[in-house]
């Protein structure tokens, strides 16, 4: 029996519906397909199961001349796709400052902002080695703060390696962080956190003193025991010399093909950035155009009432519809 207790027709309808839906859901125990509302299933990855990549796997890769693959990822879905595609390392780079947060450079992004992304990536990554960038200001001020921030990336973010920019001047700090059982990735060459000191994003190591400094940096970090060494924006010849000199695996970006591995920014390879790409960027997909087209098509469908169709709509069960029609007919009769 339907009770018309509400002052509004909407509430009346809701009371009726909740009772009938309850009855319906008992009859359809297990849930009809159309009742499953989740848009992002969270089950395990359907792809091939892979070995977990660790810091020692990186050294094995170098030993066996097996190129190491690394991409940045900053959120759950992108990281999951990257991991399931078999990439060895995922870097939650501070480049997310520009790619995800729209900052002008990497200098403004904070530890808390980075952690927010590292945690999201951690939830999806199963096999790749997860590296988190320590942002500007989180390790330059004093060693105690650096250790405490590095620990946060491991304990709260689930990172397996933290990355620190800078060469020989960071060697002591890197040793202390490794002593605290946290693997560290080095990053030398064009280090974006030094943009103001470098006077712009410029290729480093183009003259003899620059090359000498880079070699000293690489050797110092190699001796400090870094898990890998990112080489950014340096001449191919210099990256090749460093790679041959150190036992640490080198991961290049704009550093030529002789590095032990290569890293690129996810948004760069997918054309999801808005400026001119750097010389070393190769586009492997055009998600930018794909998204623009899809969004325009959705907009056009809604404006022209092409979306949603009847097939894309939920429907009342037959008995509920009959009951509703009876109620409405009664209401119409009472009114007239
Ligand atoms: O933040 C980043 O994306 C990086 C890579 C370019 C190495 O540090």
mmCIF file of C-alpha atoms and ligand atoms in Angstrom:
data_model
loop_
_atom_site.group_PDB
_atom_site.id
_atom_site.type_symbol
_atom_site.label_atom_id
_atom_site.label_comp_id
_atom_site.label_asym_id
_atom_site.label_seq_id
_atom_site.Cartn_x
_atom_site.Cartn_y
_atom_site.Cartn_z
ATOM 1 C CA UNK A 1 0.000 0.000 0.000
ATOM 2 C CA UNK A 2 1.410 3.401 -0.923
ATOM 3 C CA UNK A 3 1.222 6.134 1.680
ATOM 4 C CA UNK A 4 1.081 9.691 0.422
ATOM 5 C CA UNK A 5 2.703 11.261 3.486
ATOM 6 C CA UNK A 6 4.985 13.688 1.778
ATOM 7 C CA UNK A 7 4.103 17.226 0.848
ATOM 8 C CA UNK A 8 6.003 16.915 -2.422
ATOM 9 C CA UNK A 9 5.420 14.511 -5.265
ATOM 10 C CA UNK A 10 9.173 13.807 -5.483
ATOM 11 C CA UNK A 11 9.476 12.546 -1.963
ATOM 12 C CA UNK A 12 6.354 10.484 -2.426
ATOM 13 C CA UNK A 13 7.872 8.888 -5.496
ATOM 14 C CA UNK A 14 11.127 8.199 -3.645
ATOM 15 C CA UNK A 15 9.355 6.425 -0.799
ATOM 16 C CA UNK A 16 7.520 4.252 -3.263
ATOM 17 C CA UNK A 17 10.626 3.482 -5.269
ATOM 18 C CA UNK A 18 12.888 2.572 -2.392
ATOM 19 C CA UNK A 19 10.403 -0.052 -1.177
ATOM 20 C CA UNK A 20 9.946 -1.571 -4.620
ATOM 21 C CA UNK A 21 13.672 -1.481 -5.434
ATOM 22 C CA UNK A 22 14.373 -3.348 -2.202
ATOM 23 C CA UNK A 23 11.916 -6.038 -3.245
ATOM 24 C CA UNK A 24 13.494 -6.123 -6.709
ATOM 25 C CA UNK A 25 17.020 -6.485 -5.411
ATOM 26 C CA UNK A 26 16.052 -9.496 -3.300
ATOM 27 C CA UNK A 27 14.630 -11.183 -6.392
ATOM 28 C CA UNK A 28 17.772 -10.360 -8.447
ATOM 29 C CA UNK A 29 20.306 -11.395 -5.808
ATOM 30 C CA UNK A 30 23.817 -11.088 -7.255
ATOM 31 C CA UNK A 31 22.914 -7.814 -8.962
ATOM 32 C CA UNK A 32 21.878 -7.296 -12.553
ATOM 33 C CA UNK A 33 24.634 -6.004 -14.816
ATOM 34 C CA UNK A 34 22.954 -2.648 -15.143
ATOM 35 C CA UNK A 35 23.079 -2.215 -11.363
ATOM 36 C CA UNK A 36 26.878 -2.235 -11.347
ATOM 37 C CA UNK A 37 27.730 1.422 -11.231
ATOM 38 C CA UNK A 38 31.497 1.372 -10.741
ATOM 39 C CA UNK A 39 33.269 3.095 -13.594
ATOM 40 C CA UNK A 40 36.782 2.127 -12.526
ATOM 41 C CA UNK A 41 37.088 -1.535 -11.590
ATOM 42 C CA UNK A 42 39.865 -2.031 -9.068
ATOM 43 C CA UNK A 43 40.666 -5.715 -9.535
ATOM 44 C CA UNK A 44 44.205 -6.968 -10.104
ATOM 45 C CA UNK A 45 45.938 -6.232 -13.395
ATOM 46 C CA UNK A 46 44.763 -8.534 -16.160
ATOM 47 C CA UNK A 47 48.134 -8.541 -17.947
ATOM 48 C CA UNK A 48 51.025 -10.959 -17.679
ATOM 49 C CA UNK A 49 52.473 -11.320 -14.216
ATOM 50 C CA UNK A 50 55.969 -9.865 -14.053
ATOM 51 C CA UNK A 51 58.902 -10.027 -11.714
ATOM 52 C CA UNK A 52 59.110 -7.173 -9.262
ATOM 53 C CA UNK A 53 61.807 -4.737 -10.335
ATOM 54 C CA UNK A 54 64.153 -3.856 -7.498
ATOM 55 C CA UNK A 55 67.301 -1.789 -7.157
ATOM 56 C CA UNK A 56 69.349 -4.953 -7.707
ATOM 57 C CA UNK A 57 67.442 -5.741 -10.917
ATOM 58 C CA UNK A 58 68.678 -2.390 -12.250
ATOM 59 C CA UNK A 59 72.302 -3.443 -11.719
ATOM 60 C CA UNK A 60 71.596 -6.789 -13.414
ATOM 61 C CA UNK A 61 70.147 -4.898 -16.364
ATOM 62 C CA UNK A 62 73.358 -2.881 -16.646
ATOM 63 C CA UNK A 63 75.515 -5.982 -16.300
ATOM 64 C CA UNK A 64 73.618 -7.763 -19.061
ATOM 65 C CA UNK A 65 73.326 -4.671 -21.284
ATOM 66 C CA UNK A 66 69.544 -4.891 -21.030
ATOM 67 C CA UNK A 67 68.103 -1.376 -21.541
ATOM 68 C CA UNK A 68 66.134 -0.020 -18.574
ATOM 69 C CA UNK A 69 62.806 1.696 -19.273
ATOM 70 C CA UNK A 70 61.443 4.470 -17.094
ATOM 71 C CA UNK A 71 58.462 6.807 -17.463
ATOM 72 C CA UNK A 72 57.010 9.393 -15.174
ATOM 73 C CA UNK A 73 53.484 8.863 -13.885
ATOM 74 C CA UNK A 74 51.647 11.024 -11.433
ATOM 75 C CA UNK A 75 48.289 9.384 -10.807
ATOM 76 C CA UNK A 76 46.610 6.010 -10.307
ATOM 77 C CA UNK A 77 45.320 5.401 -13.823
ATOM 78 C CA UNK A 78 48.385 6.507 -15.788
ATOM 79 C CA UNK A 79 50.700 4.617 -13.433
ATOM 80 C CA UNK A 80 48.598 1.497 -13.777
ATOM 81 C CA UNK A 81 48.759 1.645 -17.576
ATOM 82 C CA UNK A 82 52.505 2.258 -17.473
ATOM 83 C CA UNK A 83 53.115 -0.568 -15.019
ATOM 84 C CA UNK A 84 50.941 -3.029 -16.922
ATOM 85 C CA UNK A 85 52.761 -2.125 -20.150
ATOM 86 C CA UNK A 86 55.930 -3.541 -18.577
ATOM 87 C CA UNK A 87 57.944 -0.385 -17.872
ATOM 88 C CA UNK A 88 60.759 -1.101 -15.365
ATOM 89 C CA UNK A 89 60.691 2.099 -13.323
ATOM 90 C CA UNK A 90 58.008 4.671 -12.588
ATOM 91 C CA UNK A 91 59.182 8.090 -11.509
ATOM 92 C CA UNK A 92 56.798 10.398 -9.699
ATOM 93 C CA UNK A 93 58.858 13.345 -10.893
ATOM 94 C CA UNK A 94 58.551 16.865 -9.591
ATOM 95 C CA UNK A 95 57.785 17.685 -13.239
ATOM 96 C CA UNK A 96 54.231 17.057 -12.041
ATOM 97 C CA UNK A 97 54.468 20.672 -10.873
ATOM 98 C CA UNK A 98 54.008 21.766 -14.499
ATOM 99 C CA UNK A 99 52.328 18.691 -16.038
ATOM 100 C CA UNK A 100 49.648 18.178 -13.376
ATOM 101 C CA UNK A 101 49.459 21.320 -11.293
ATOM 102 C CA UNK A 102 50.108 24.059 -13.847
ATOM 103 C CA UNK A 103 53.002 25.663 -11.961
ATOM 104 C CA UNK A 104 55.581 27.567 -13.964
ATOM 105 C CA UNK A 105 58.501 25.397 -12.805
ATOM 106 C CA UNK A 106 59.330 22.691 -10.279
ATOM 107 C CA UNK A 107 60.420 25.076 -7.524
ATOM 108 C CA UNK A 108 56.998 25.625 -5.959
ATOM 109 C CA UNK A 109 55.790 22.047 -5.527
ATOM 110 C CA UNK A 110 55.802 20.878 -1.885
ATOM 111 C CA UNK A 111 56.458 17.579 -0.126
ATOM 112 C CA UNK A 112 52.754 17.258 0.712
ATOM 113 C CA UNK A 113 51.736 17.825 -2.909
ATOM 114 C CA UNK A 114 54.298 15.281 -4.103
ATOM 115 C CA UNK A 115 53.152 12.771 -1.502
ATOM 116 C CA UNK A 116 49.557 13.083 -2.638
ATOM 117 C CA UNK A 117 50.644 11.852 -6.080
ATOM 118 C CA UNK A 118 53.130 9.241 -4.847
ATOM 119 C CA UNK A 119 50.374 7.619 -2.767
ATOM 120 C CA UNK A 120 48.030 7.483 -5.758
ATOM 121 C CA UNK A 121 50.715 5.911 -7.929
ATOM 122 C CA UNK A 122 51.640 3.435 -5.181
ATOM 123 C CA UNK A 123 48.063 2.119 -5.194
ATOM 124 C CA UNK A 124 48.420 0.899 -8.774
ATOM 125 C CA UNK A 125 52.048 -0.043 -9.277
ATOM 126 C CA UNK A 126 52.762 -3.727 -8.799
ATOM 127 C CA UNK A 127 55.974 -4.547 -10.662
ATOM 128 C CA UNK A 128 57.823 -1.380 -11.556
ATOM 129 C CA UNK A 129 60.333 0.167 -9.172
ATOM 130 C CA UNK A 130 58.701 3.264 -7.684
ATOM 131 C CA UNK A 131 60.942 6.333 -7.506
ATOM 132 C CA UNK A 132 59.774 9.595 -5.904
ATOM 133 C CA UNK A 133 61.360 12.966 -6.521
ATOM 134 C CA UNK A 134 62.242 14.976 -3.450
ATOM 135 C CA UNK A 135 61.088 18.501 -4.298
ATOM 136 C CA UNK A 136 63.089 21.703 -4.037
ATOM 137 C CA UNK A 137 63.577 22.760 -0.411
ATOM 138 C CA UNK A 138 62.988 19.309 1.031
ATOM 139 C CA UNK A 139 66.666 18.311 1.203
ATOM 140 C CA UNK A 140 68.770 21.423 0.554
ATOM 141 C CA UNK A 141 68.335 23.081 3.959
ATOM 142 C CA UNK A 142 69.689 20.546 6.437
ATOM 143 C CA UNK A 143 70.358 16.842 6.619
ATOM 144 C CA UNK A 144 67.915 16.227 9.460
ATOM 145 C CA UNK A 145 65.004 17.671 7.487
ATOM 146 C CA UNK A 146 66.178 15.808 4.373
ATOM 147 C CA UNK A 147 66.181 12.494 6.254
ATOM 148 C CA UNK A 148 62.790 13.140 7.731
ATOM 149 C CA UNK A 149 61.335 14.090 4.321
ATOM 150 C CA UNK A 150 62.924 11.074 2.624
ATOM 151 C CA UNK A 151 61.407 8.868 5.317
ATOM 152 C CA UNK A 152 57.964 10.341 4.636
ATOM 153 C CA UNK A 153 58.235 9.338 0.968
ATOM 154 C CA UNK A 154 58.889 5.744 2.024
ATOM 155 C CA UNK A 155 56.547 5.442 5.013
ATOM 156 C CA UNK A 156 53.612 7.536 3.808
ATOM 157 C CA UNK A 157 54.058 7.383 0.041
ATOM 158 C CA UNK A 158 55.343 3.832 -0.385
ATOM 159 C CA UNK A 159 58.263 4.948 -2.573
ATOM 160 C CA UNK A 160 61.121 2.491 -2.956
ATOM 161 C CA UNK A 161 63.715 5.046 -4.017
ATOM 162 C CA UNK A 162 63.932 8.812 -3.539
ATOM 163 C CA UNK A 163 65.564 11.044 -6.141
ATOM 164 C CA UNK A 164 67.759 13.994 -5.310
ATOM 165 C CA UNK A 165 69.225 16.511 -7.743
ATOM 166 C CA UNK A 166 72.889 17.517 -7.616
ATOM 167 C CA UNK A 167 76.317 15.936 -7.873
ATOM 168 C CA UNK A 168 79.317 15.721 -5.578
ATOM 169 C CA UNK A 169 77.967 18.371 -3.201
ATOM 170 C CA UNK A 170 75.101 15.954 -2.351
ATOM 171 C CA UNK A 171 77.282 12.866 -1.857
ATOM 172 C CA UNK A 172 77.442 13.090 1.981
ATOM 173 C CA UNK A 173 73.709 13.667 2.282
ATOM 174 C CA UNK A 174 73.000 10.765 -0.058
ATOM 175 C CA UNK A 175 75.206 8.495 2.090
ATOM 176 C CA UNK A 176 73.219 9.468 5.179
ATOM 177 C CA UNK A 177 69.909 8.753 3.495
ATOM 178 C CA UNK A 178 71.170 5.377 2.275
ATOM 179 C CA UNK A 179 72.389 4.697 5.851
ATOM 180 C CA UNK A 180 68.757 5.192 6.883
ATOM 181 C CA UNK A 181 67.904 2.265 4.540
ATOM 182 C CA UNK A 182 66.454 4.459 1.819
ATOM 183 C CA UNK A 183 67.804 3.891 -1.709
ATOM 184 C CA UNK A 184 68.599 7.122 -3.522
ATOM 185 C CA UNK A 185 68.595 7.967 -7.237
ATOM 186 C CA UNK A 186 71.042 10.691 -8.268
ATOM 187 C CA UNK A 187 70.248 13.297 -10.929
ATOM 188 C CA UNK A 188 72.949 15.365 -12.606
ATOM 189 C CA UNK A 189 73.382 17.522 -15.696
ATOM 190 C CA UNK A 190 70.437 19.791 -16.379
ATOM 191 C CA UNK A 191 68.838 19.762 -12.943
ATOM 192 C CA UNK A 192 65.569 21.729 -13.185
ATOM 193 C CA UNK A 193 65.602 22.688 -9.501
ATOM 194 C CA UNK A 194 68.745 24.752 -10.274
ATOM 195 C CA UNK A 195 67.034 26.652 -13.095
ATOM 196 C CA UNK A 196 67.781 30.050 -11.553
ATOM 197 C CA UNK A 197 71.451 29.224 -10.960
ATOM 198 C CA UNK A 198 71.862 27.749 -14.448
ATOM 199 C CA UNK A 199 70.144 30.812 -15.955
ATOM 200 C CA UNK A 200 67.554 28.702 -17.783
ATOM 201 C CA UNK A 201 67.109 25.116 -18.943
ATOM 202 C CA UNK A 202 70.459 24.682 -20.705
ATOM 203 C CA UNK A 203 72.351 21.622 -21.855
ATOM 204 C CA UNK A 204 75.204 21.067 -19.370
ATOM 205 C CA UNK A 205 78.733 19.752 -19.892
ATOM 206 C CA UNK A 206 79.405 21.400 -23.222
ATOM 207 C CA UNK A 207 82.944 22.566 -22.419
ATOM 208 C CA UNK A 208 85.942 20.857 -20.860
ATOM 209 C CA UNK A 209 85.426 22.204 -17.342
ATOM 210 C CA UNK A 210 81.730 21.302 -17.519
ATOM 211 C CA UNK A 211 82.598 17.758 -18.607
ATOM 212 C CA UNK A 212 85.155 17.468 -15.793
ATOM 213 C CA UNK A 213 82.555 18.587 -13.247
ATOM 214 C CA UNK A 214 79.990 16.105 -14.560
ATOM 215 C CA UNK A 215 82.524 13.267 -14.354
ATOM 216 C CA UNK A 216 83.371 14.258 -10.759
ATOM 217 C CA UNK A 217 79.645 14.389 -9.928
ATOM 218 C CA UNK A 218 78.967 10.986 -11.462
ATOM 219 C CA UNK A 219 81.909 9.315 -9.729
ATOM 220 C CA UNK A 220 81.022 10.877 -6.351
ATOM 221 C CA UNK A 221 77.442 9.611 -6.549
ATOM 222 C CA UNK A 222 78.579 6.214 -7.812
ATOM 223 C CA UNK A 223 80.851 5.928 -4.744
ATOM 224 C CA UNK A 224 78.057 7.147 -2.459
ATOM 225 C CA UNK A 225 76.068 4.122 -3.640
ATOM 226 C CA UNK A 226 73.134 5.585 -5.562
ATOM 227 C CA UNK A 227 70.695 3.027 -6.987
ATOM 228 C CA UNK A 228 70.742 4.715 -10.385
ATOM 229 C CA UNK A 229 71.863 7.977 -11.884
ATOM 230 C CA UNK A 230 69.595 10.163 -14.007
ATOM 231 C CA UNK A 231 71.557 12.090 -16.659
ATOM 232 C CA UNK A 232 69.540 14.978 -18.012
ATOM 233 C CA UNK A 233 70.379 17.359 -20.843
ATOM 234 C CA UNK A 234 74.018 16.505 -21.495
ATOM 235 C CA UNK A 235 75.867 15.734 -24.738
ATOM 236 C CA UNK A 236 75.658 12.146 -25.890
ATOM 237 C CA UNK A 237 79.454 11.766 -25.769
ATOM 238 C CA UNK A 238 79.606 12.822 -22.116
ATOM 239 C CA UNK A 239 76.727 10.536 -21.099
ATOM 240 C CA UNK A 240 78.497 7.657 -22.853
ATOM 241 C CA UNK A 241 81.729 8.365 -20.918
ATOM 242 C CA UNK A 242 79.877 8.490 -17.603
ATOM 243 C CA UNK A 243 77.945 5.301 -18.379
ATOM 244 C CA UNK A 244 81.189 3.474 -19.174
ATOM 245 C CA UNK A 245 82.923 4.858 -16.079
ATOM 246 C CA UNK A 246 80.405 4.116 -13.305
ATOM 247 C CA UNK A 247 78.940 0.828 -12.143
ATOM 248 C CA UNK A 248 75.649 2.593 -11.304
ATOM 249 C CA UNK A 249 72.998 2.224 -14.043
ATOM 250 C CA UNK A 250 72.509 5.536 -15.852
ATOM 251 C CA UNK A 251 69.060 6.625 -17.011
ATOM 252 C CA UNK A 252 69.177 9.297 -19.678
ATOM 253 C CA UNK A 253 66.787 12.031 -20.708
ATOM 254 C CA UNK A 254 68.206 14.149 -23.484
ATOM 255 C CA UNK A 255 71.515 12.337 -22.934
ATOM 256 C CA UNK A 256 71.760 10.096 -25.999
ATOM 257 C CA UNK A 257 71.441 6.372 -26.611
ATOM 258 C CA UNK A 258 74.480 5.019 -24.752
ATOM 259 C CA UNK A 259 72.874 5.381 -21.305
ATOM 260 C CA UNK A 260 71.854 2.154 -19.547
ATOM 261 C CA UNK A 261 68.227 3.243 -19.706
ATOM 262 C CA UNK A 262 65.925 6.003 -20.907
ATOM 263 C CA UNK A 263 63.282 8.058 -19.157
ATOM 264 C CA UNK A 264 60.672 10.358 -20.660
ATOM 265 C CA UNK A 265 57.814 12.346 -19.221
ATOM 266 C CA UNK A 266 54.475 10.572 -19.750
ATOM 267 C CA UNK A 267 52.717 13.784 -20.750
ATOM 268 C CA UNK A 268 55.421 14.492 -23.355
ATOM 269 C CA UNK A 269 55.170 11.120 -25.095
ATOM 270 C CA UNK A 270 51.365 11.361 -25.103
ATOM 271 C CA UNK A 271 51.177 14.950 -26.388
ATOM 272 C CA UNK A 272 49.510 16.207 -23.264
ATOM 273 C CA UNK A 273 51.717 19.243 -22.805
ATOM 274 C CA UNK A 274 51.009 22.646 -24.224
ATOM 275 C CA UNK A 275 54.373 24.059 -25.255
ATOM 276 C CA UNK A 276 57.060 23.195 -27.800
ATOM 277 C CA UNK A 277 58.578 19.823 -26.891
ATOM 278 C CA UNK A 278 62.308 19.540 -26.234
ATOM 279 C CA UNK A 279 64.530 18.061 -28.970
ATOM 280 C CA UNK A 280 64.765 14.662 -27.259
ATOM 281 C CA UNK A 281 60.994 14.150 -26.871
ATOM 282 C CA UNK A 282 59.465 11.549 -29.150
ATOM 283 C CA UNK A 283 55.674 11.472 -29.341
ATOM 284 C CA UNK A 284 54.330 7.934 -29.079
ATOM 285 C CA UNK A 285 50.668 8.859 -28.887
ATOM 286 C CA UNK A 286 48.346 11.800 -29.291
ATOM 287 C CA UNK A 287 46.165 11.683 -26.208
ATOM 288 C CA UNK A 288 45.856 15.467 -26.439
ATOM 289 C CA UNK A 289 43.965 15.293 -29.765
ATOM 290 C CA UNK A 290 42.071 12.186 -28.683
ATOM 291 C CA UNK A 291 40.798 13.922 -25.545
ATOM 292 C CA UNK A 292 39.900 17.098 -27.427
ATOM 293 C CA UNK A 293 37.922 15.111 -30.025
ATOM 294 C CA UNK A 294 36.164 12.962 -27.430
ATOM 295 C CA UNK A 295 35.194 15.969 -25.305
ATOM 296 C CA UNK A 296 33.905 17.861 -28.370
ATOM 297 C CA UNK A 297 31.851 14.814 -29.442
ATOM 298 C CA UNK A 298 30.336 14.444 -25.945
ATOM 299 C CA UNK A 299 29.462 18.139 -25.895
ATOM 300 C CA UNK A 300 27.830 17.941 -29.320
ATOM 301 C CA UNK A 301 25.806 14.836 -28.332
ATOM 302 C CA UNK A 302 24.487 16.453 -25.160
ATOM 303 C CA UNK A 303 23.631 19.711 -26.921
ATOM 304 C CA UNK A 304 21.764 17.833 -29.666
ATOM 305 C CA UNK A 305 20.114 15.427 -27.158
ATOM 306 C CA UNK A 306 21.852 12.451 -28.775
ATOM 307 C CA UNK A 307 23.212 11.431 -25.401
ATOM 308 C CA UNK A 308 22.065 9.485 -23.448
ATOM 309 C CA UNK A 309 20.045 7.074 -25.556
ATOM 310 C CA UNK A 310 17.286 4.829 -24.215
ATOM 311 C CA UNK A 311 19.815 1.944 -24.097
ATOM 312 C CA UNK A 312 22.072 4.053 -21.923
ATOM 313 C CA UNK A 313 19.226 4.725 -19.436
ATOM 314 C CA UNK A 314 18.043 2.712 -16.437
ATOM 315 C CA UNK A 315 14.428 1.504 -16.494
ATOM 316 C CA UNK A 316 11.857 0.666 -13.885
ATOM 317 C CA UNK A 317 11.028 -3.013 -13.381
ATOM 318 C CA UNK A 318 7.756 -3.952 -15.131
ATOM 319 C CA UNK A 319 5.771 -4.363 -11.890
ATOM 320 C CA UNK A 320 7.029 -1.025 -10.510
ATOM 321 C CA UNK A 321 6.076 0.729 -13.715
ATOM 322 C CA UNK A 322 2.571 -0.780 -13.539
ATOM 323 C CA UNK A 323 2.267 0.309 -9.879
ATOM 324 C CA UNK A 324 3.441 3.789 -10.698
ATOM 325 C CA UNK A 325 0.988 4.112 -13.570
ATOM 326 C CA UNK A 326 -1.862 3.076 -11.229
ATOM 327 C CA UNK A 327 -0.823 5.702 -8.667
ATOM 328 C CA UNK A 328 -0.550 8.411 -11.305
ATOM 329 C CA UNK A 329 -3.906 7.483 -12.791
ATOM 330 C CA UNK A 330 -5.463 7.659 -9.295
ATOM 331 C CA UNK A 331 -3.900 11.085 -8.727
ATOM 332 C CA UNK A 332 -5.185 12.321 -12.076
ATOM 333 C CA UNK A 333 -8.660 11.028 -11.247
ATOM 334 C CA UNK A 334 -8.626 12.725 -7.826
ATOM 335 C CA UNK A 335 -7.568 15.997 -9.406
ATOM 336 C CA UNK A 336 -10.354 15.909 -11.958
HETATM 337 O O1 LIG B 1 60.761 15.342 -12.670
HETATM 338 C C1 LIG B 1 61.057 14.637 -13.645
HETATM 339 O O2 LIG B 1 60.232 14.305 -14.499
HETATM 340 C C2 LIG B 1 62.448 14.224 -13.772
HETATM 341 C C3 LIG B 1 62.847 13.502 -15.011
HETATM 342 C C4 LIG B 1 62.877 14.437 -16.137
HETATM 343 C C5 LIG B 1 64.139 12.787 -14.853
HETATM 344 O O3 LIG B 1 63.218 14.480 -12.907
#
